[in-house]
mmCIF file with all atom_site columns, C-alpha atoms in Angstrom:
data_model
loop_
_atom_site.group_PDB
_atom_site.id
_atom_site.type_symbol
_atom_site.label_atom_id
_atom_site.label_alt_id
_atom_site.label_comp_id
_atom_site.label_asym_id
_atom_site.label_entity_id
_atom_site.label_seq_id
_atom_site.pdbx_PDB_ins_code
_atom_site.Cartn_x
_atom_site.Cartn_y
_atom_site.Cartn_z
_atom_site.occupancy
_atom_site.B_iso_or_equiv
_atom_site.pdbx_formal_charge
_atom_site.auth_seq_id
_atom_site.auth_comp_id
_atom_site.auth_asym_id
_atom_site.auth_atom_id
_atom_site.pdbx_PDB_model_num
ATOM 1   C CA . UNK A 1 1   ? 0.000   0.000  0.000  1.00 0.00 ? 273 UNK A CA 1
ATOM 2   C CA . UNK A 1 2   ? 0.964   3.451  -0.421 1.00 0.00 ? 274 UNK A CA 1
ATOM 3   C CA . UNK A 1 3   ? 1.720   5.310  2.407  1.00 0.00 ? 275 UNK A CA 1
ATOM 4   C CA . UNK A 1 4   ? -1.613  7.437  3.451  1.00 0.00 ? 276 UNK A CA 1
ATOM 5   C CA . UNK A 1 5   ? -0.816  10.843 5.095  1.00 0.00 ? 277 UNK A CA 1
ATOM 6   C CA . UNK A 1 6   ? -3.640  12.016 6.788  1.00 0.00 ? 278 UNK A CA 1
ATOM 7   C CA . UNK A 1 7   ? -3.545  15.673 8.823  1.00 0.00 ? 279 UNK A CA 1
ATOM 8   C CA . UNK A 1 8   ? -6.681  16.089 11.571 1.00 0.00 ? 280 UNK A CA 1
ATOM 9   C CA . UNK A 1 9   ? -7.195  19.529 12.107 1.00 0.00 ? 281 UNK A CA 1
ATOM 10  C CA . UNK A 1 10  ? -9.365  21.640 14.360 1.00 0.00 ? 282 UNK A CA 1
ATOM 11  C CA . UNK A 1 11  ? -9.912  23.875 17.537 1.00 0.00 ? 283 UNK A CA 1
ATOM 12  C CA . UNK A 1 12  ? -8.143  22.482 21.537 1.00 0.00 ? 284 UNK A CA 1
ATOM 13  C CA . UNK A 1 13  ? -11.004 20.586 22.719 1.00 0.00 ? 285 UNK A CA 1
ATOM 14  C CA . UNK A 1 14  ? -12.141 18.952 20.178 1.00 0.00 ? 286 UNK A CA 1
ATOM 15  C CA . UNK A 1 15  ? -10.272 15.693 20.633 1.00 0.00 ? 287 UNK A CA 1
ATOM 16  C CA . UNK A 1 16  ? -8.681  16.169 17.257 1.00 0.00 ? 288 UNK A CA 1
ATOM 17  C CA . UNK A 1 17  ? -5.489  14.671 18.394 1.00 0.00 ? 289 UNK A CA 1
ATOM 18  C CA . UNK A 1 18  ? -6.855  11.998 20.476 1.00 0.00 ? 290 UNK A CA 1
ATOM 19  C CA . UNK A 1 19  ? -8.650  10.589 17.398 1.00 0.00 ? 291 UNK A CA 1
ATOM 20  C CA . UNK A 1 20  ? -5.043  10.660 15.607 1.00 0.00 ? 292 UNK A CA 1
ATOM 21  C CA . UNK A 1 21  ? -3.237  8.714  17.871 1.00 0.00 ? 293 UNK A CA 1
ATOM 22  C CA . UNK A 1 22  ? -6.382  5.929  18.191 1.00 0.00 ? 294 UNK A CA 1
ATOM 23  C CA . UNK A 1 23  ? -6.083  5.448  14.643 1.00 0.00 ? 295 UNK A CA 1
ATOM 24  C CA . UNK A 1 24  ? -2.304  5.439  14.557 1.00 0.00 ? 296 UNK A CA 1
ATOM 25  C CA . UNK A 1 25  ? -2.596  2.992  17.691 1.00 0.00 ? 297 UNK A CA 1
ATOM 26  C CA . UNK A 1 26  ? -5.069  0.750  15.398 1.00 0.00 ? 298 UNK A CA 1
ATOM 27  C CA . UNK A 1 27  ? -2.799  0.767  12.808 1.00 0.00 ? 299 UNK A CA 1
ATOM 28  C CA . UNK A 1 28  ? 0.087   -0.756 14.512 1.00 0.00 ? 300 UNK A CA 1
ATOM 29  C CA . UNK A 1 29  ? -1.351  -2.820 17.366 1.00 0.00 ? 301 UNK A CA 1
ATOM 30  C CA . UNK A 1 30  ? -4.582  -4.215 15.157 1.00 0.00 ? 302 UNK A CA 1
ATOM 31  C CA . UNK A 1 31  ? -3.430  -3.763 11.349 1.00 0.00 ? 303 UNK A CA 1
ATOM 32  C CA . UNK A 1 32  ? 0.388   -5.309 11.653 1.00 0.00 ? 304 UNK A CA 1
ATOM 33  C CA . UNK A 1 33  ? 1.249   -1.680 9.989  1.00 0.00 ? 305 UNK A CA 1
ATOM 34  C CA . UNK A 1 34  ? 3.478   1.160  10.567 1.00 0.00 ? 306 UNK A CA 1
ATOM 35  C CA . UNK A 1 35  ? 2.516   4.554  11.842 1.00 0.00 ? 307 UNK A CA 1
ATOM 36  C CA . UNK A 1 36  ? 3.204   7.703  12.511 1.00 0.00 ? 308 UNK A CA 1
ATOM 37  C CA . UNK A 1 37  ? 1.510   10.295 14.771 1.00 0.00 ? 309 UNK A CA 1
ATOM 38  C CA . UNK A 1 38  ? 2.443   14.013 15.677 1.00 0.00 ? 310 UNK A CA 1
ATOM 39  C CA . UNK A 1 39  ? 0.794   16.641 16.706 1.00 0.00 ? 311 UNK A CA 1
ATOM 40  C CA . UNK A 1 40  ? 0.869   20.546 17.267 1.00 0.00 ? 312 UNK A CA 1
ATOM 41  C CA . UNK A 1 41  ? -1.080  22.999 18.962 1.00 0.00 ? 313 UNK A CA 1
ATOM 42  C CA . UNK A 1 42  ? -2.209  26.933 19.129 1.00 0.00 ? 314 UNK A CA 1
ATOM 43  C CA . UNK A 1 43  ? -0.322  29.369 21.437 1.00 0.00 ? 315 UNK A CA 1
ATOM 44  C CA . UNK A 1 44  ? -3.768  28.682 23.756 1.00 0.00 ? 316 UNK A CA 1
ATOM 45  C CA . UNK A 1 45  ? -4.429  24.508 25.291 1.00 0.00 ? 317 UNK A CA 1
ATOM 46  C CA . UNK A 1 46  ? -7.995  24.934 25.118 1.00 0.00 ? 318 UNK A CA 1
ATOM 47  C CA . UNK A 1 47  ? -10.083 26.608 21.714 1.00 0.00 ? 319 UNK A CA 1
ATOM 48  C CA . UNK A 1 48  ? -6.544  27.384 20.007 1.00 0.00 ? 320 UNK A CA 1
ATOM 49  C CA . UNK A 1 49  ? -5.732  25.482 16.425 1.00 0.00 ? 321 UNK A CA 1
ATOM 50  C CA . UNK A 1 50  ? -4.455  22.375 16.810 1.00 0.00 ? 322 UNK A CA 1
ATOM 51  C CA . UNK A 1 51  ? -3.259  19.937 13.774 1.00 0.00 ? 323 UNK A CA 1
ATOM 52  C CA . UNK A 1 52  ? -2.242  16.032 13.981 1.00 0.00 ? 324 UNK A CA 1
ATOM 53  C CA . UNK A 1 53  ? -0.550  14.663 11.453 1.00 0.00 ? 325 UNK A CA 1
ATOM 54  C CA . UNK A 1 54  ? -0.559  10.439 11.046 1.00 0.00 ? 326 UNK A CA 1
ATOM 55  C CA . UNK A 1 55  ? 1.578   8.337  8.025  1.00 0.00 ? 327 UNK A CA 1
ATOM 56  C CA . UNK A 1 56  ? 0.343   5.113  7.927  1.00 0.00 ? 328 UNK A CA 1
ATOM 57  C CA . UNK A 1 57  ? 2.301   2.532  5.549  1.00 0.00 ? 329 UNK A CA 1
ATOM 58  C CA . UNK A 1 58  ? 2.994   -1.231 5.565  1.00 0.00 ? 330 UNK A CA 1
ATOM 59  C CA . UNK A 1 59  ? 6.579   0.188  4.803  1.00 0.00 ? 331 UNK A CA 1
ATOM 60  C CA . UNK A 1 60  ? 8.947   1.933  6.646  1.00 0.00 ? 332 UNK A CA 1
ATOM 61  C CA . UNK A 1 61  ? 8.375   5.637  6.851  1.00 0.00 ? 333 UNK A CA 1
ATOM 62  C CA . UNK A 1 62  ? 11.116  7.894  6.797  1.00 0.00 ? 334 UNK A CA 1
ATOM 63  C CA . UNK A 1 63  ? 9.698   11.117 7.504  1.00 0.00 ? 335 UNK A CA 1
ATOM 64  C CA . UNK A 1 64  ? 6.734   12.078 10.253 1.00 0.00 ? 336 UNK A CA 1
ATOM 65  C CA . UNK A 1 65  ? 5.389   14.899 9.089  1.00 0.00 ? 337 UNK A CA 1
ATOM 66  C CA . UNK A 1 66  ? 2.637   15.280 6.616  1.00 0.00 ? 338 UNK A CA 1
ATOM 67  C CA . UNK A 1 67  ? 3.692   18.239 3.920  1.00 0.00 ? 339 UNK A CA 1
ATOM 68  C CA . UNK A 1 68  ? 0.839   17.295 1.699  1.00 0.00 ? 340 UNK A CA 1
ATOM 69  C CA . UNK A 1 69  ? -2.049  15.155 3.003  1.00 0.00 ? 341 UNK A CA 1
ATOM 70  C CA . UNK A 1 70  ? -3.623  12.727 0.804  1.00 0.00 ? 342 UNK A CA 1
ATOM 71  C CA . UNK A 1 71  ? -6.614  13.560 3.254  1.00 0.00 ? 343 UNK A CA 1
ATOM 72  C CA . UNK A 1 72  ? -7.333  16.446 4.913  1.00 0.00 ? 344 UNK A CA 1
ATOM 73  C CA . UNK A 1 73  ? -10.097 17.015 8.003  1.00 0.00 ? 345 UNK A CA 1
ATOM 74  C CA . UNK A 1 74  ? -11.453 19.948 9.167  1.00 0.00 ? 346 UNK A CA 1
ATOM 75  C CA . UNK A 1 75  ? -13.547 20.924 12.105 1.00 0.00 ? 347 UNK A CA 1
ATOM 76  C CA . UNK A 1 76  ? -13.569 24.834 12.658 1.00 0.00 ? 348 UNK A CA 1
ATOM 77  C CA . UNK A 1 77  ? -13.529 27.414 9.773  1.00 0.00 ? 349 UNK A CA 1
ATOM 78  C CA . UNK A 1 78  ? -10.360 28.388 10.861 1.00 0.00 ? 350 UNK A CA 1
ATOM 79  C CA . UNK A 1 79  ? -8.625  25.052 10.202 1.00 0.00 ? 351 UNK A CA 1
ATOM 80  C CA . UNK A 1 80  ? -10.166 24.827 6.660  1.00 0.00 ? 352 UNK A CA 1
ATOM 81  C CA . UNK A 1 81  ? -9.385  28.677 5.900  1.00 0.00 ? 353 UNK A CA 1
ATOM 82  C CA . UNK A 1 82  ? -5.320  27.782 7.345  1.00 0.00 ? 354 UNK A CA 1
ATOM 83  C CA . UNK A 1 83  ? -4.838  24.117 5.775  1.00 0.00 ? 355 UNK A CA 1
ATOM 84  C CA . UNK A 1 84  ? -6.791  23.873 2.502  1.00 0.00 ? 356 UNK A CA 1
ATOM 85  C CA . UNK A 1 85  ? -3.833  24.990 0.520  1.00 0.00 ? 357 UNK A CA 1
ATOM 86  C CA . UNK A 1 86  ? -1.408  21.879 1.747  1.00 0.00 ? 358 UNK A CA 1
ATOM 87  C CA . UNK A 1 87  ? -3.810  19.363 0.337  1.00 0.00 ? 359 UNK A CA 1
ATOM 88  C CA . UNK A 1 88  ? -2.781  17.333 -2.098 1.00 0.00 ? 360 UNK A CA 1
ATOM 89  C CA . UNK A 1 89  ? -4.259  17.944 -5.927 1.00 0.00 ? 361 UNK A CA 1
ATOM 90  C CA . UNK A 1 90  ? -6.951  14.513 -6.139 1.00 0.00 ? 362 UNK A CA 1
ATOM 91  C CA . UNK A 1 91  ? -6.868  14.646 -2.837 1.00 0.00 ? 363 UNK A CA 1
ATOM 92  C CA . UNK A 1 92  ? -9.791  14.134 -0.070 1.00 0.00 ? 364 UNK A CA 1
ATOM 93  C CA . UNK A 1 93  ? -11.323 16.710 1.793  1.00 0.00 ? 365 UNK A CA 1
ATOM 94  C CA . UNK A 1 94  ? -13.731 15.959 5.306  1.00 0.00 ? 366 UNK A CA 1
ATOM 95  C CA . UNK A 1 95  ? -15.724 18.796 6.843  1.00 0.00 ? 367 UNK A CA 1
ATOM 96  C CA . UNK A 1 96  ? -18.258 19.256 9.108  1.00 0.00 ? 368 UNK A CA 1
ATOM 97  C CA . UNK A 1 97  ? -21.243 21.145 7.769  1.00 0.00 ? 369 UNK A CA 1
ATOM 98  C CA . UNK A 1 98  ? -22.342 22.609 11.196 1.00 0.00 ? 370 UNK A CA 1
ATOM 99  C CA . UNK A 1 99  ? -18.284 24.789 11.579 1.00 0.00 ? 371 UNK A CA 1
ATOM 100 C CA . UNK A 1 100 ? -17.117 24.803 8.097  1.00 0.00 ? 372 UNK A CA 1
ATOM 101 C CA . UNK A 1 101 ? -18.456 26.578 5.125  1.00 0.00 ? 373 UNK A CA 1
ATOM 102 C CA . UNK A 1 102 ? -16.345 26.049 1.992  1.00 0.00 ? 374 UNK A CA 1
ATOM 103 C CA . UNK A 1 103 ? -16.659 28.863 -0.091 1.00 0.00 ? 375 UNK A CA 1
ATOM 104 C CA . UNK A 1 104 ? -13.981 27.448 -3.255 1.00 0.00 ? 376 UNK A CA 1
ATOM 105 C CA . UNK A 1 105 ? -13.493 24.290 -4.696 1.00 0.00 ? 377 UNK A CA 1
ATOM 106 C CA . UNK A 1 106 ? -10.523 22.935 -4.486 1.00 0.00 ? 378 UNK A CA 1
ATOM 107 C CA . UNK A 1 107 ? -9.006  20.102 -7.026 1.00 0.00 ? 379 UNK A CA 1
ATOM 108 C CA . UNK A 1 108 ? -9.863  17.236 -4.279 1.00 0.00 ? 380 UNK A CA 1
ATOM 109 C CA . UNK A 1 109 ? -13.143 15.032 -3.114 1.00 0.00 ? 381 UNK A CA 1
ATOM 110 C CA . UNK A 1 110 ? -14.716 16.819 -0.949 1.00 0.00 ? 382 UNK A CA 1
ATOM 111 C CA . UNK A 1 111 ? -17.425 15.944 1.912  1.00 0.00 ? 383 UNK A CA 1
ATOM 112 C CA . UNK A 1 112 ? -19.311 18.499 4.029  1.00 0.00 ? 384 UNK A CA 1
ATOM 113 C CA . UNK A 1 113 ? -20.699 16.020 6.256  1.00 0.00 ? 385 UNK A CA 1
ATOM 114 C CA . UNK A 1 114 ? -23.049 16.465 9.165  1.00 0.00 ? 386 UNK A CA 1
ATOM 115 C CA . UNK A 1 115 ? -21.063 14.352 11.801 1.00 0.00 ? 387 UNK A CA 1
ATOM 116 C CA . UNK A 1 116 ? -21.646 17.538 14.840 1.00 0.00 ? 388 UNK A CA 1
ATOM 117 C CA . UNK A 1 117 ? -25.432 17.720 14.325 1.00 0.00 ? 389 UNK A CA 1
ATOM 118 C CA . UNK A 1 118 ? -25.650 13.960 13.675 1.00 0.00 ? 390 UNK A CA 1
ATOM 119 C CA . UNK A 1 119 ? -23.873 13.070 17.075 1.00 0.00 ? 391 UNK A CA 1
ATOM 120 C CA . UNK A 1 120 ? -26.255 15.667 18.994 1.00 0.00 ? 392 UNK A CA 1
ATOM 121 C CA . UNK A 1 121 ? -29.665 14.450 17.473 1.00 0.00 ? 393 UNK A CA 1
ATOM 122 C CA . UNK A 1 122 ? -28.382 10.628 18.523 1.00 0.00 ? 394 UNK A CA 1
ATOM 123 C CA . UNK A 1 123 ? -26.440 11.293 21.636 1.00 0.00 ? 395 UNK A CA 1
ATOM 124 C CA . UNK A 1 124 ? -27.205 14.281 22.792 1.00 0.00 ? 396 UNK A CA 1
ATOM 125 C CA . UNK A 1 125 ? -23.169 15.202 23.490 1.00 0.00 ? 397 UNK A CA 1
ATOM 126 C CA . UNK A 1 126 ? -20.231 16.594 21.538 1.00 0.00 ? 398 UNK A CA 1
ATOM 127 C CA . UNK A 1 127 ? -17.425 14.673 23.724 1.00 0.00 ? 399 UNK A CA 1
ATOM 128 C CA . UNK A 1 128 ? -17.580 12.108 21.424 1.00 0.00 ? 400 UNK A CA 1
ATOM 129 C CA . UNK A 1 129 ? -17.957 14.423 18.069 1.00 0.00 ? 401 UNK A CA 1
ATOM 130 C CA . UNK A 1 130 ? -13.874 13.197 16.765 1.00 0.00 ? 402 UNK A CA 1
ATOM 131 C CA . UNK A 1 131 ? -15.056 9.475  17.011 1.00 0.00 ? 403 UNK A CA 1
ATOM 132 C CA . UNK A 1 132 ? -17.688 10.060 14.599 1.00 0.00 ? 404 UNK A CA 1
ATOM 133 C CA . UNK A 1 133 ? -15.405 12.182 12.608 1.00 0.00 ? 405 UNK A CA 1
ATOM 134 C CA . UNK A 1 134 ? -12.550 9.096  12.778 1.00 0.00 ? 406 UNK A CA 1
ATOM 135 C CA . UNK A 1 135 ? -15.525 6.716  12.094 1.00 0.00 ? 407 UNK A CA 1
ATOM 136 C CA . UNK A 1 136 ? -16.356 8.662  8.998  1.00 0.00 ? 408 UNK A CA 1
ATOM 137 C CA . UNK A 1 137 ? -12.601 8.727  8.090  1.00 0.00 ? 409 UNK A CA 1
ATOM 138 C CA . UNK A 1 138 ? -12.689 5.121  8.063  1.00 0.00 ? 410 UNK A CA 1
ATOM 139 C CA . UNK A 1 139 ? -15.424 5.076  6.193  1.00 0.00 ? 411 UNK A CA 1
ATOM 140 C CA . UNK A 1 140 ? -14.443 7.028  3.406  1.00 0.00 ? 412 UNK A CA 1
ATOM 141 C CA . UNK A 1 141 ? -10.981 5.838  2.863  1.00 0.00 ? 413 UNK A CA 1
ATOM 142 C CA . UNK A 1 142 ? -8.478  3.070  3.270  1.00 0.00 ? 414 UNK A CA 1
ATOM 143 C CA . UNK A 1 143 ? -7.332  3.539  6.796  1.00 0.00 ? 415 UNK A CA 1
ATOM 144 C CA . UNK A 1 144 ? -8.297  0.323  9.249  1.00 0.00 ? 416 UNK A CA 1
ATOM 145 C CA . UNK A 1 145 ? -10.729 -1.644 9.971  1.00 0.00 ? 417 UNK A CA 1
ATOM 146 C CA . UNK A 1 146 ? -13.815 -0.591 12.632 1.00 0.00 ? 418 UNK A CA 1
ATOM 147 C CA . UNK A 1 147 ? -12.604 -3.174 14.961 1.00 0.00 ? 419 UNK A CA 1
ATOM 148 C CA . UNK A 1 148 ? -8.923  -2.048 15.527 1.00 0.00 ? 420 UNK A CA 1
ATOM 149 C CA . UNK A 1 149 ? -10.434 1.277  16.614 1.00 0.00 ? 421 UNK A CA 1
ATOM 150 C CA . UNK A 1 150 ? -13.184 -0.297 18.391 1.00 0.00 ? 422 UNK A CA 1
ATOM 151 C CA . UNK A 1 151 ? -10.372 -2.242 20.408 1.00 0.00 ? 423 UNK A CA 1
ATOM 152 C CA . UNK A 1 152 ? -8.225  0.614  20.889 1.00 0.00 ? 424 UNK A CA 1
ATOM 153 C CA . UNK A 1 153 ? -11.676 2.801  22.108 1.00 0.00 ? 425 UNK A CA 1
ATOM 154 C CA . UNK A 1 154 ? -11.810 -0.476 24.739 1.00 0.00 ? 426 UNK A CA 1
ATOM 155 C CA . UNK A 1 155 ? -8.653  0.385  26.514 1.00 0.00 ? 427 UNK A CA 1
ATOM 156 C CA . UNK A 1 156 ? -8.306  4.263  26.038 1.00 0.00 ? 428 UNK A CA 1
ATOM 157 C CA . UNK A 1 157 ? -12.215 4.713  27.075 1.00 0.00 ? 429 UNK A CA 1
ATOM 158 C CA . UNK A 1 158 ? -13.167 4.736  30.423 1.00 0.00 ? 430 UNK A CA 1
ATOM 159 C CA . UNK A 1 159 ? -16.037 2.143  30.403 1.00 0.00 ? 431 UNK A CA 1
ATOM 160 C CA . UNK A 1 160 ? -18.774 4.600  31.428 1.00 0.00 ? 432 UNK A CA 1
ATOM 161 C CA . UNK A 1 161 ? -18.031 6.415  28.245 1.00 0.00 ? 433 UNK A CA 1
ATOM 162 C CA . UNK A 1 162 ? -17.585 3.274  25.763 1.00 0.00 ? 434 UNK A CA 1
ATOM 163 C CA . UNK A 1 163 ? -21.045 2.613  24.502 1.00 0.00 ? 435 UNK A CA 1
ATOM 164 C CA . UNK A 1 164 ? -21.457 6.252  23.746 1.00 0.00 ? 436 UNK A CA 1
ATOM 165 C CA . UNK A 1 165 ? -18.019 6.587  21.516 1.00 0.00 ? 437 UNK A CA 1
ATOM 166 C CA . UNK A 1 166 ? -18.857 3.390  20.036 1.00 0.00 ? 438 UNK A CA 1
ATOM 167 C CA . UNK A 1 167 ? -22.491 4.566  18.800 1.00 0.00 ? 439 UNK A CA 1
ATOM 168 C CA . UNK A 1 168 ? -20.619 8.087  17.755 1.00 0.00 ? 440 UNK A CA 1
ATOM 169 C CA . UNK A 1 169 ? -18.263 5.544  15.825 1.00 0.00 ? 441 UNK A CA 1
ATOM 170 C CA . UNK A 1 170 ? -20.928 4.031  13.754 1.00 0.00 ? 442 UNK A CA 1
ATOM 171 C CA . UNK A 1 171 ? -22.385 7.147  13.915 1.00 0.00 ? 443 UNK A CA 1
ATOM 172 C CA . UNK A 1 172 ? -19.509 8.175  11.727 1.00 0.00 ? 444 UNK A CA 1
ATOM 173 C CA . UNK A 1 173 ? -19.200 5.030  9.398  1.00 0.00 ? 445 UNK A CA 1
ATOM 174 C CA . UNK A 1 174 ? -22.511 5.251  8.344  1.00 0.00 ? 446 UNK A CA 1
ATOM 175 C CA . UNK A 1 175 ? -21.997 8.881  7.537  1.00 0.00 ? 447 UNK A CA 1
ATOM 176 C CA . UNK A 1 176 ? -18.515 8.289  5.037  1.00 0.00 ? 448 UNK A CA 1
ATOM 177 C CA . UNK A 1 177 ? -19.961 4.927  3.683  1.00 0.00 ? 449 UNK A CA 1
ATOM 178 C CA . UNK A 1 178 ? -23.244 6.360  2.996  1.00 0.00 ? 450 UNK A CA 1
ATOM 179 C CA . UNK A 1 179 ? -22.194 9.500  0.910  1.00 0.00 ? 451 UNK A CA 1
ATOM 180 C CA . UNK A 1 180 ? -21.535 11.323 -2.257 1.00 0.00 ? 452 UNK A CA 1
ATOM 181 C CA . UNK A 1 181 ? -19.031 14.169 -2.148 1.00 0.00 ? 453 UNK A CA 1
ATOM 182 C CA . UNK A 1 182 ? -20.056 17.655 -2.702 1.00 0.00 ? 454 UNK A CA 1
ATOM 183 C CA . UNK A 1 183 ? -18.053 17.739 -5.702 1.00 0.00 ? 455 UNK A CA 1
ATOM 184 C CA . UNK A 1 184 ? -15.279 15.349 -7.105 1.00 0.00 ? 456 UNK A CA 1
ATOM 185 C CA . UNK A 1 185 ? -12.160 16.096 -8.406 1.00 0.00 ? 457 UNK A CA 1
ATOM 186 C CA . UNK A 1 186 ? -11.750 12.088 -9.023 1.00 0.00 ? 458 UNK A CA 1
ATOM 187 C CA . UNK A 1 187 ? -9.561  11.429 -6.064 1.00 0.00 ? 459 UNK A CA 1
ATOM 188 C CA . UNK A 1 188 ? -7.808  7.691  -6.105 1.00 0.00 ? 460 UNK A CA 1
ATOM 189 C CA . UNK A 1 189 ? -9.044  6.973  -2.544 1.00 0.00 ? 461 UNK A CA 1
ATOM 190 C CA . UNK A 1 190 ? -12.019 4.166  -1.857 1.00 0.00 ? 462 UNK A CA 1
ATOM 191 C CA . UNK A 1 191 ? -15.435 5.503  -3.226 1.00 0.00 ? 463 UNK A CA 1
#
């Protein structure tokens, strides 16, 4: 396989980078593949940008940061308005409709999906809003399979939480396996 690069992006808070590293984790303890995960944040912990970055190969990778994802996610309008321009030409493009409003196409597949207002009408809270966003992920390109990150979300969850992160995971996969992009540039990923 090609090596994916993949960059989360999004506002302190929102658990982007905690959804990086549970895919990177199901990607080497559940997929016998390599990964890389790294991470940066805004001058501010909480509501500041933050950006994760995550290579995942069945090769060795030789360089951890992502230059030019092959798929780009964005939660706030402020991570779409900063990042759009590193994605790669063909590449993928996953928003949510209730923060973002893309105002240009790019030259990428791109999905403006409702994964904040879907996880409110079915669970009634946003703590779980980046495991329907890395269950959409999953579902709209060739990362891992739902069980490594349901196996990860067993260890890394407290068990209170679980059922509720794994509904806002198939939450998630239902939205990326169920849609059509809001315009198509023909990107090489699955769909």
């Amino acid at each position: 396989m090609e090596p994916l690069r993949i960059v989360f992006s999004g506002s302190g808070g929102q658990g982007v980078i905690t959804s990086s590293i549970i895919l990177a984790e199901a990607a080497v303890l559940h997929e016998d593949l390599n990964a890389i995960q790294s991470q940066s944040y805004g001058p501010e912990a909480r509501g500041g940008a933050t950006r994760a970055d995550v290579i995942i190969s069945d090769t060795e990778i030789s360089f951890p940061r992502v230059l030019q994802p092959d798929v780009l996610i964005c939660l706030t309008q402020t991570a779409f308005t900063k990042y759009r321009s590193i994605l790669r030409p063909g590449g993928v493009l996953v928003t949510d409709s209730h923060y973002v409003k893309t105002h240009q196409r790019l030259d990428a597949r791109c999905y403006e999906l409702p994964m904040y207002d879907r996880v409110m009408e079915r669970i009634g809270n946003p703590v779980v809003f980046n495991i329907c966003m890395l269950g959409a992920l999953i579902g709209l390109a060739n990362t891992v399979r739902p069980e490594s990150v349901e196996n990860v979300l067993a260890y890394r969850v407290p068990q209170d939480y679980l059922p509720m992160n794994q509904e806002a995971l198939k939450i998630g996969l239902e939205l990326g396996g169920n849609c059509s992009p809001a315009y198509n540039s023909g990107s090489p990923l699955k769909k």
